[in-house]
Amino acid sequence: MRSTPPRIGLALGSGSARGWSHIGVIRTLERAGIAPDIVCGSSIGALVGAAYAAGEHGRLEPWVRGLKWRSVMGLLDWKMGGGLMAGGKLVSFFRSQYADPGIEQLPKAFGCVATDLVSGREVWLRSGSVIEAVRASIALPGVFTPAVREGCLLVDGGLVNPVPVSLCRAMGADIVIAVDLNWELVTRRRPPVRAQAAADKDAEQIKQATALTHSGRMEALLARLWPFNGAQNHPDMPSMLGVMSASLNIMQVRITQSRLAGEPADAMIRPRLPDIGAMDFHRGSIAIDEGERATELALPMIRELLE
């Protein structure tokens, strides 16, 4: 029997649009009476984790469920140089909707992970502006321009620590519940592009099918805006963006496996999200519901840990 309750840490992993499932994870844990004391996030996990630590996750969920394709597009500011998007519109939107008292003033202990673009080192953000810290953690290379903080260029935390169990431990967590969004990205089987394109020989439709197979609607649009595609040479050749996306997926899966082997969580939640592309932010309801389902499956193990 413990004399004092254990401090619970929640490590929310990277995964772009799949990260909306974190909302379902948090909702289910709360419904079960499990309230983490420490919240850490990487990339999209930093965004959802910050909202939770601030007590704003109740407002975040209806907004996410109501996101449509056009509203997602309205938050993007296109830019060529350092990344396809500057991220200014997104930051301005969150500043207009949420207070930013500073990480130190949040009701729950919060930290997030970013990557120093020059040195490659892992950076833990545990003080200062909440929104600026989240902006650094979500700066996916090639998509968002790097964030500038204290003279450093910072990019997505998923490059070095996709599921930040280690940060939870460093902040004092006795038990860490982790959420891995990328565990099946390189194991799921996709239908071959040739089979999809066989019904129609039109070259443009082949290119669209290729882009859609490798990710989602957003990637298909970006592939058309950035149309370097090898389909004319080989019908199964993905778009340039498709190759980048698949490569990042492989990298994050391998890094996650390596980090969790050396820094294991006490309980792992793994939503199944094979059909949600990295930029499918308009499909939040599907991701949230799957986060709830995956957490329900993990609850018996979590309850046992807390006894």
mmCIF file of C-alpha atoms in Angstrom:
data_model
loop_
_atom_site.group_PDB
_atom_site.id
_atom_site.type_symbol
_atom_site.label_atom_id
_atom_site.label_comp_id
_atom_site.label_asym_id
_atom_site.label_seq_id
_atom_site.Cartn_x
_atom_site.Cartn_y
_atom_site.Cartn_z
ATOM 1 C CA MET A 1 0.000 0.000 0.000
ATOM 2 C CA ARG A 2 1.288 3.461 -0.910
ATOM 3 C CA SER A 3 1.315 6.154 1.792
ATOM 4 C CA THR A 4 0.642 8.831 -0.826
ATOM 5 C CA PRO A 5 -1.066 8.608 -4.216
ATOM 6 C CA PRO A 6 1.371 8.229 -7.117
ATOM 7 C CA ARG A 7 1.906 11.201 -9.393
ATOM 8 C CA ILE A 8 0.476 10.314 -12.782
ATOM 9 C CA GLY A 9 2.106 11.528 -15.974
ATOM 10 C CA LEU A 10 0.428 11.558 -19.384
ATOM 11 C CA ALA A 11 2.770 11.437 -22.417
ATOM 12 C CA LEU A 12 0.902 12.450 -25.575
ATOM 13 C CA GLY A 13 2.707 11.417 -28.745
ATOM 14 C CA SER A 14 3.246 12.998 -32.147
ATOM 15 C CA GLY A 15 1.141 12.061 -35.148
ATOM 16 C CA SER A 16 -0.254 15.162 -36.884
ATOM 17 C CA ALA A 17 -4.035 14.854 -37.458
ATOM 18 C CA ARG A 18 -4.110 11.494 -35.692
ATOM 19 C CA GLY A 19 -3.384 13.486 -32.554
ATOM 20 C CA TRP A 20 -7.000 14.548 -32.184
ATOM 21 C CA SER A 21 -7.438 11.070 -30.672
ATOM 22 C CA HIS A 22 -5.676 12.447 -27.577
ATOM 23 C CA ILE A 23 -8.905 14.306 -26.829
ATOM 24 C CA GLY A 24 -10.754 10.994 -26.635
ATOM 25 C CA VAL A 25 -8.004 9.549 -24.437
ATOM 26 C CA ILE A 26 -8.293 12.418 -21.957
ATOM 27 C CA ARG A 27 -12.100 12.303 -21.925
ATOM 28 C CA THR A 28 -12.097 8.562 -21.142
ATOM 29 C CA LEU A 29 -9.468 8.861 -18.399
ATOM 30 C CA GLU A 30 -11.452 11.653 -16.753
ATOM 31 C CA ARG A 31 -14.671 9.650 -16.983
ATOM 32 C CA ALA A 32 -12.855 6.821 -15.186
ATOM 33 C CA GLY A 33 -11.728 9.196 -12.429
ATOM 34 C CA ILE A 34 -8.080 9.195 -13.530
ATOM 35 C CA ALA A 35 -6.607 12.696 -13.503
ATOM 36 C CA PRO A 36 -2.943 13.021 -14.554
ATOM 37 C CA ASP A 37 -0.860 15.449 -12.518
ATOM 38 C CA ILE A 38 1.737 15.991 -15.261
ATOM 39 C CA VAL A 39 1.044 16.391 -18.976
ATOM 40 C CA CYS A 40 3.787 16.232 -21.613
ATOM 41 C CA GLY A 41 3.405 16.346 -25.360
ATOM 42 C CA SER A 42 5.308 16.106 -28.588
ATOM 43 C CA SER A 43 4.033 17.837 -31.744
ATOM 44 C CA ILE A 44 0.214 17.517 -31.887
ATOM 45 C CA GLY A 45 0.443 15.971 -28.417
ATOM 46 C CA ALA A 46 1.844 19.299 -27.212
ATOM 47 C CA LEU A 47 -1.163 21.173 -28.608
ATOM 48 C CA VAL A 48 -3.786 18.905 -27.044
ATOM 49 C CA GLY A 49 -1.730 18.541 -23.863
ATOM 50 C CA ALA A 50 -1.453 22.302 -23.439
ATOM 51 C CA ALA A 51 -5.225 22.687 -23.776
ATOM 52 C CA TYR A 52 -5.723 19.972 -21.157
ATOM 53 C CA ALA A 53 -3.155 21.441 -18.755
ATOM 54 C CA ALA A 54 -4.878 24.814 -19.119
ATOM 55 C CA GLY A 55 -8.320 23.328 -18.429
ATOM 56 C CA GLU A 56 -9.467 24.253 -21.942
ATOM 57 C CA HIS A 57 -9.888 20.758 -23.427
ATOM 58 C CA GLY A 58 -13.665 21.040 -22.983
ATOM 59 C CA ARG A 59 -13.684 23.914 -25.474
ATOM 60 C CA LEU A 60 -11.161 22.288 -27.779
ATOM 61 C CA GLU A 61 -13.243 19.167 -28.465
ATOM 62 C CA PRO A 62 -16.325 20.826 -30.050
ATOM 63 C CA TRP A 63 -14.044 22.997 -32.168
ATOM 64 C CA VAL A 64 -12.129 19.954 -33.418
ATOM 65 C CA ARG A 65 -15.323 17.990 -34.102
ATOM 66 C CA GLY A 66 -16.663 20.937 -36.074
ATOM 67 C CA LEU A 67 -13.588 21.423 -38.259
ATOM 68 C CA LYS A 68 -14.324 21.216 -41.964
ATOM 69 C CA TRP A 69 -11.981 21.075 -44.900
ATOM 70 C CA ARG A 70 -12.466 24.772 -45.670
ATOM 71 C CA SER A 71 -11.954 25.897 -42.077
ATOM 72 C CA VAL A 72 -8.664 23.952 -41.926
ATOM 73 C CA MET A 73 -7.531 25.614 -45.141
ATOM 74 C CA GLY A 74 -8.459 29.008 -43.700
ATOM 75 C CA LEU A 75 -5.926 28.548 -40.883
ATOM 76 C CA LEU A 76 -3.027 27.941 -43.258
ATOM 77 C CA ASP A 77 -0.742 30.682 -44.566
ATOM 78 C CA TRP A 78 1.241 29.461 -47.552
ATOM 79 C CA LYS A 79 4.903 30.345 -47.767
ATOM 80 C CA MET A 80 7.851 28.974 -49.697
ATOM 81 C CA GLY A 81 10.971 29.279 -47.587
ATOM 82 C CA GLY A 82 11.730 27.174 -44.543
ATOM 83 C CA GLY A 83 8.408 25.369 -44.986
ATOM 84 C CA LEU A 84 5.154 25.444 -46.930
ATOM 85 C CA MET A 85 3.332 27.320 -44.145
ATOM 86 C CA ALA A 86 4.419 30.109 -41.807
ATOM 87 C CA GLY A 87 2.020 29.179 -39.007
ATOM 88 C CA GLY A 88 1.182 32.803 -38.232
ATOM 89 C CA LYS A 89 -2.551 32.392 -38.847
ATOM 90 C CA LEU A 90 -2.693 29.356 -36.579
ATOM 91 C CA VAL A 91 -0.856 31.145 -33.768
ATOM 92 C CA SER A 92 -3.070 34.232 -34.136
ATOM 93 C CA PHE A 93 -6.188 32.073 -33.991
ATOM 94 C CA PHE A 94 -5.142 30.383 -30.738
ATOM 95 C CA ARG A 95 -4.110 33.708 -29.216
ATOM 96 C CA SER A 96 -7.576 35.092 -29.999
ATOM 97 C CA GLN A 97 -9.337 32.078 -28.469
ATOM 98 C CA TYR A 98 -7.224 31.126 -25.451
ATOM 99 C CA ALA A 99 -5.434 32.979 -22.674
ATOM 100 C CA ASP A 100 -1.689 32.394 -22.395
ATOM 101 C CA PRO A 101 -0.684 32.853 -18.735
ATOM 102 C CA GLY A 102 2.644 31.088 -19.263
ATOM 103 C CA ILE A 103 3.525 27.448 -18.727
ATOM 104 C CA GLU A 104 4.468 28.032 -15.097
ATOM 105 C CA GLN A 105 0.936 29.285 -14.302
ATOM 106 C CA LEU A 106 -1.041 26.400 -15.823
ATOM 107 C CA PRO A 107 -3.255 24.394 -13.425
ATOM 108 C CA LYS A 108 -1.403 21.191 -14.344
ATOM 109 C CA ALA A 109 2.334 20.731 -14.762
ATOM 110 C CA PHE A 110 3.081 20.864 -18.503
ATOM 111 C CA GLY A 111 6.081 20.402 -20.745
ATOM 112 C CA CYS A 112 6.613 19.763 -24.435
ATOM 113 C CA VAL A 113 9.412 18.657 -26.726
ATOM 114 C CA ALA A 114 11.019 20.385 -29.704
ATOM 115 C CA THR A 115 14.159 19.728 -31.750
ATOM 116 C CA ASP A 116 17.058 22.139 -32.244
ATOM 117 C CA LEU A 117 17.429 22.268 -36.018
ATOM 118 C CA VAL A 118 21.151 23.116 -35.885
ATOM 119 C CA SER A 119 22.461 20.778 -33.182
ATOM 120 C CA GLY A 120 19.788 18.086 -33.430
ATOM 121 C CA ARG A 121 19.432 18.040 -29.647
ATOM 122 C CA GLU A 122 16.168 17.472 -27.822
ATOM 123 C CA VAL A 123 14.761 20.634 -26.229
ATOM 124 C CA TRP A 124 12.349 20.527 -23.284
ATOM 125 C CA LEU A 125 10.046 23.556 -23.092
ATOM 126 C CA ARG A 126 8.774 24.027 -19.541
ATOM 127 C CA SER A 127 8.543 27.797 -19.134
ATOM 128 C CA GLY A 128 7.431 30.880 -21.013
ATOM 129 C CA SER A 129 4.591 31.300 -23.491
ATOM 130 C CA VAL A 130 2.366 28.250 -23.882
ATOM 131 C CA ILE A 131 1.441 29.085 -27.462
ATOM 132 C CA GLU A 132 5.036 29.741 -28.524
ATOM 133 C CA ALA A 133 6.154 26.443 -26.981
ATOM 134 C CA VAL A 134 3.400 24.551 -28.808
ATOM 135 C CA ARG A 135 4.236 26.347 -32.059
ATOM 136 C CA ALA A 136 7.829 25.100 -31.768
ATOM 137 C CA SER A 137 6.790 21.532 -30.964
ATOM 138 C CA ILE A 138 4.435 21.257 -33.981
ATOM 139 C CA ALA A 139 6.848 22.713 -36.557
ATOM 140 C CA LEU A 140 6.894 19.686 -38.866
ATOM 141 C CA PRO A 141 9.909 20.062 -41.187
ATOM 142 C CA GLY A 142 8.967 21.022 -44.723
ATOM 143 C CA VAL A 143 5.405 21.889 -43.686
ATOM 144 C CA PHE A 144 5.761 24.601 -41.008
ATOM 145 C CA THR A 145 8.658 27.026 -40.870
ATOM 146 C CA PRO A 146 10.937 26.561 -37.823
ATOM 147 C CA ALA A 147 10.115 28.507 -34.673
ATOM 148 C CA VAL A 148 12.678 30.925 -33.244
ATOM 149 C CA ARG A 149 13.189 30.745 -29.464
ATOM 150 C CA GLU A 150 16.106 32.301 -27.592
ATOM 151 C CA GLY A 151 18.126 32.455 -30.797
ATOM 152 C CA CYS A 152 17.531 28.792 -31.682
ATOM 153 C CA LEU A 153 15.618 27.363 -34.625
ATOM 154 C CA LEU A 154 13.227 24.738 -33.289
ATOM 155 C CA VAL A 155 11.242 22.133 -35.212
ATOM 156 C CA ASP A 156 8.889 19.256 -34.459
ATOM 157 C CA GLY A 157 9.572 17.335 -31.251
ATOM 158 C CA GLY A 158 8.587 14.067 -32.933
ATOM 159 C CA LEU A 159 11.979 14.002 -34.663
ATOM 160 C CA VAL A 160 13.751 13.167 -31.408
ATOM 161 C CA ASN A 161 11.137 12.076 -28.861
ATOM 162 C CA PRO A 162 7.782 11.118 -30.412
ATOM 163 C CA VAL A 163 6.293 9.842 -27.109
ATOM 164 C CA PRO A 164 7.836 11.937 -24.294
ATOM 165 C CA VAL A 165 7.876 9.413 -21.449
ATOM 166 C CA SER A 166 11.322 10.651 -20.394
ATOM 167 C CA LEU A 167 10.056 14.209 -19.919
ATOM 168 C CA CYS A 168 7.181 12.965 -17.740
ATOM 169 C CA ARG A 169 9.668 11.059 -15.564
ATOM 170 C CA ALA A 170 11.964 14.095 -15.303
ATOM 171 C CA MET A 171 9.023 16.216 -14.141
ATOM 172 C CA GLY A 172 8.298 13.812 -11.300
ATOM 173 C CA ALA A 173 5.804 11.267 -12.614
ATOM 174 C CA ASP A 174 5.705 7.975 -10.699
ATOM 175 C CA ILE A 175 3.439 6.292 -13.256
ATOM 176 C CA VAL A 176 3.388 7.264 -16.933
ATOM 177 C CA ILE A 177 0.479 6.600 -19.276
ATOM 178 C CA ALA A 178 1.676 7.046 -22.856
ATOM 179 C CA VAL A 179 -0.191 7.404 -26.154
ATOM 180 C CA ASP A 180 1.539 6.145 -29.308
ATOM 181 C CA LEU A 181 -0.209 7.242 -32.514
ATOM 182 C CA ASN A 182 2.296 5.911 -35.034
ATOM 183 C CA TRP A 183 2.819 2.289 -34.022
ATOM 184 C CA GLU A 184 1.161 0.748 -37.098
ATOM 185 C CA LEU A 185 2.094 3.284 -39.765
ATOM 186 C CA VAL A 186 4.685 1.102 -41.495
ATOM 187 C CA THR A 187 2.907 -2.227 -40.962
ATOM 188 C CA ARG A 188 -0.475 -1.536 -42.494
ATOM 189 C CA ARG A 189 -0.972 -2.594 -46.116
ATOM 190 C CA ARG A 190 -2.149 -0.078 -48.659
ATOM 191 C CA PRO A 191 -3.864 -1.077 -51.901
ATOM 192 C CA PRO A 192 -1.497 -0.735 -54.872
ATOM 193 C CA VAL A 193 -1.910 2.446 -56.858
ATOM 194 C CA ARG A 194 -1.993 0.481 -60.120
ATOM 195 C CA ALA A 195 -5.161 -1.353 -59.034
ATOM 196 C CA GLN A 196 -6.876 1.931 -58.245
ATOM 197 C CA ALA A 197 -5.841 3.550 -61.509
ATOM 198 C CA ALA A 198 -6.620 0.616 -63.785
ATOM 199 C CA ALA A 199 -10.254 1.641 -64.194
ATOM 200 C CA ASP A 200 -9.261 4.998 -65.647
ATOM 201 C CA LYS A 201 -6.164 5.662 -67.741
ATOM 202 C CA ASP A 202 -6.314 9.407 -67.422
ATOM 203 C CA ALA A 203 -2.905 10.611 -66.178
ATOM 204 C CA GLU A 204 -4.322 13.289 -63.868
ATOM 205 C CA GLN A 205 -6.558 10.791 -62.090
ATOM 206 C CA ILE A 206 -3.599 8.450 -61.663
ATOM 207 C CA LYS A 207 -1.676 11.253 -59.985
ATOM 208 C CA GLN A 208 -4.611 12.019 -57.691
ATOM 209 C CA ALA A 209 -5.032 8.350 -56.775
ATOM 210 C CA THR A 210 -1.350 8.123 -55.968
ATOM 211 C CA ALA A 211 -1.493 11.118 -53.629
ATOM 212 C CA LEU A 212 -4.681 9.942 -51.918
ATOM 213 C CA THR A 213 -3.315 6.445 -51.376
ATOM 214 C CA HIS A 214 -0.296 7.674 -49.478
ATOM 215 C CA SER A 215 -2.102 10.088 -47.209
ATOM 216 C CA GLY A 216 -5.270 12.166 -47.265
ATOM 217 C CA ARG A 217 -7.059 15.061 -48.846
ATOM 218 C CA MET A 218 -4.578 17.724 -47.733
ATOM 219 C CA GLU A 219 -1.607 15.798 -49.094
ATOM 220 C CA ALA A 220 -3.437 15.348 -52.389
ATOM 221 C CA LEU A 221 -3.899 19.098 -52.671
ATOM 222 C CA LEU A 222 -0.288 19.809 -51.763
ATOM 223 C CA ALA A 223 0.854 17.222 -54.267
ATOM 224 C CA ARG A 224 -1.010 19.107 -56.994
ATOM 225 C CA LEU A 225 0.452 22.436 -55.827
ATOM 226 C CA TRP A 226 3.904 20.831 -55.711
ATOM 227 C CA PRO A 227 3.551 18.487 -58.665
ATOM 228 C CA PHE A 228 6.887 16.701 -58.792
ATOM 229 C CA ASN A 229 5.643 13.191 -59.452
ATOM 230 C CA GLY A 230 7.218 10.201 -61.150
ATOM 231 C CA ALA A 231 3.918 8.658 -62.283
ATOM 232 C CA GLN A 232 4.827 9.224 -65.911
ATOM 233 C CA ASN A 233 7.772 6.848 -65.462
ATOM 234 C CA HIS A 234 6.189 4.276 -63.174
ATOM 235 C CA PRO A 235 2.474 3.967 -62.311
ATOM 236 C CA ASP A 236 3.194 3.100 -58.678
ATOM 237 C CA MET A 237 5.531 6.057 -58.070
ATOM 238 C CA PRO A 238 4.266 8.273 -55.220
ATOM 239 C CA SER A 239 4.334 12.054 -55.268
ATOM 240 C CA MET A 240 7.299 13.922 -53.835
ATOM 241 C CA LEU A 241 5.185 14.858 -50.806
ATOM 242 C CA GLY A 242 4.092 11.238 -50.475
ATOM 243 C CA VAL A 243 7.714 10.129 -50.260
ATOM 244 C CA MET A 244 8.451 12.790 -47.622
ATOM 245 C CA SER A 245 5.398 11.817 -45.578
ATOM 246 C CA ALA A 246 6.156 8.084 -45.723
ATOM 247 C CA SER A 247 9.807 8.718 -44.821
ATOM 248 C CA LEU A 248 8.843 10.779 -41.763
ATOM 249 C CA ASN A 249 6.440 8.019 -40.715
ATOM 250 C CA ILE A 250 9.194 5.387 -40.901
ATOM 251 C CA MET A 251 11.576 7.593 -38.969
ATOM 252 C CA GLN A 252 9.086 8.333 -36.188
ATOM 253 C CA VAL A 253 8.073 4.684 -35.819
ATOM 254 C CA ARG A 254 11.704 3.567 -35.501
ATOM 255 C CA ILE A 255 12.616 6.370 -33.096
ATOM 256 C CA THR A 256 9.525 5.642 -30.987
ATOM 257 C CA GLN A 257 10.419 1.956 -30.763
ATOM 258 C CA SER A 258 13.963 2.800 -29.721
ATOM 259 C CA ARG A 259 13.004 5.412 -27.131
ATOM 260 C CA LEU A 260 10.262 3.291 -25.551
ATOM 261 C CA ALA A 261 12.590 0.290 -25.317
ATOM 262 C CA GLY A 262 14.956 2.308 -23.132
ATOM 263 C CA GLU A 263 12.312 4.487 -21.442
ATOM 264 C CA PRO A 264 9.173 2.338 -21.215
ATOM 265 C CA ALA A 265 5.832 3.696 -20.099
ATOM 266 C CA ASP A 266 3.867 1.947 -17.364
ATOM 267 C CA ALA A 267 0.749 1.798 -19.527
ATOM 268 C CA MET A 268 0.456 2.259 -23.283
ATOM 269 C CA ILE A 269 -2.576 3.401 -25.269
ATOM 270 C CA ARG A 270 -2.416 2.753 -29.013
ATOM 271 C CA PRO A 271 -5.348 4.053 -31.087
ATOM 272 C CA ARG A 272 -5.827 2.399 -34.467
ATOM 273 C CA LEU A 273 -5.901 5.173 -37.058
ATOM 274 C CA PRO A 274 -4.669 3.671 -40.343
ATOM 275 C CA ASP A 275 -7.053 5.626 -42.566
ATOM 276 C CA ILE A 276 -6.357 9.127 -41.258
ATOM 277 C CA GLY A 277 -3.701 10.974 -43.233
ATOM 278 C CA ALA A 278 -1.191 13.228 -41.525
ATOM 279 C CA MET A 279 -3.047 16.386 -42.567
ATOM 280 C CA ASP A 280 -6.642 15.148 -42.224
ATOM 281 C CA PHE A 281 -7.436 17.582 -39.429
ATOM 282 C CA HIS A 282 -11.046 17.801 -40.606
ATOM 283 C CA ARG A 283 -11.626 14.174 -39.529
ATOM 284 C CA GLY A 284 -11.368 14.895 -35.829
ATOM 285 C CA SER A 285 -14.529 13.071 -34.744
ATOM 286 C CA ILE A 286 -13.189 9.753 -36.059
ATOM 287 C CA ALA A 287 -9.875 10.234 -34.249
ATOM 288 C CA ILE A 288 -11.504 11.296 -30.959
ATOM 289 C CA ASP A 289 -13.856 8.306 -30.969
ATOM 290 C CA GLU A 290 -10.965 5.921 -31.604
ATOM 291 C CA GLY A 291 -9.008 7.507 -28.768
ATOM 292 C CA GLU A 292 -11.913 6.731 -26.460
ATOM 293 C CA ARG A 293 -12.122 3.124 -27.679
ATOM 294 C CA ALA A 294 -8.393 2.484 -27.261
ATOM 295 C CA THR A 295 -8.383 3.982 -23.778
ATOM 296 C CA GLU A 296 -11.337 1.851 -22.655
ATOM 297 C CA LEU A 297 -9.280 -1.218 -23.584
ATOM 298 C CA ALA A 298 -6.330 0.025 -21.524
ATOM 299 C CA LEU A 299 -8.323 1.013 -18.409
ATOM 300 C CA PRO A 300 -8.064 -2.349 -16.578
ATOM 301 C CA MET A 301 -4.250 -2.203 -16.746
ATOM 302 C CA ILE A 302 -4.186 1.439 -15.677
ATOM 303 C CA ARG A 303 -6.497 0.822 -12.726
ATOM 304 C CA GLU A 304 -4.307 -2.053 -11.600
ATOM 305 C CA LEU A 305 -1.239 0.179 -11.656
ATOM 306 C CA LEU A 306 -2.999 2.742 -9.457
ATOM 307 C CA GLU A 307 -4.163 0.299 -6.785
#
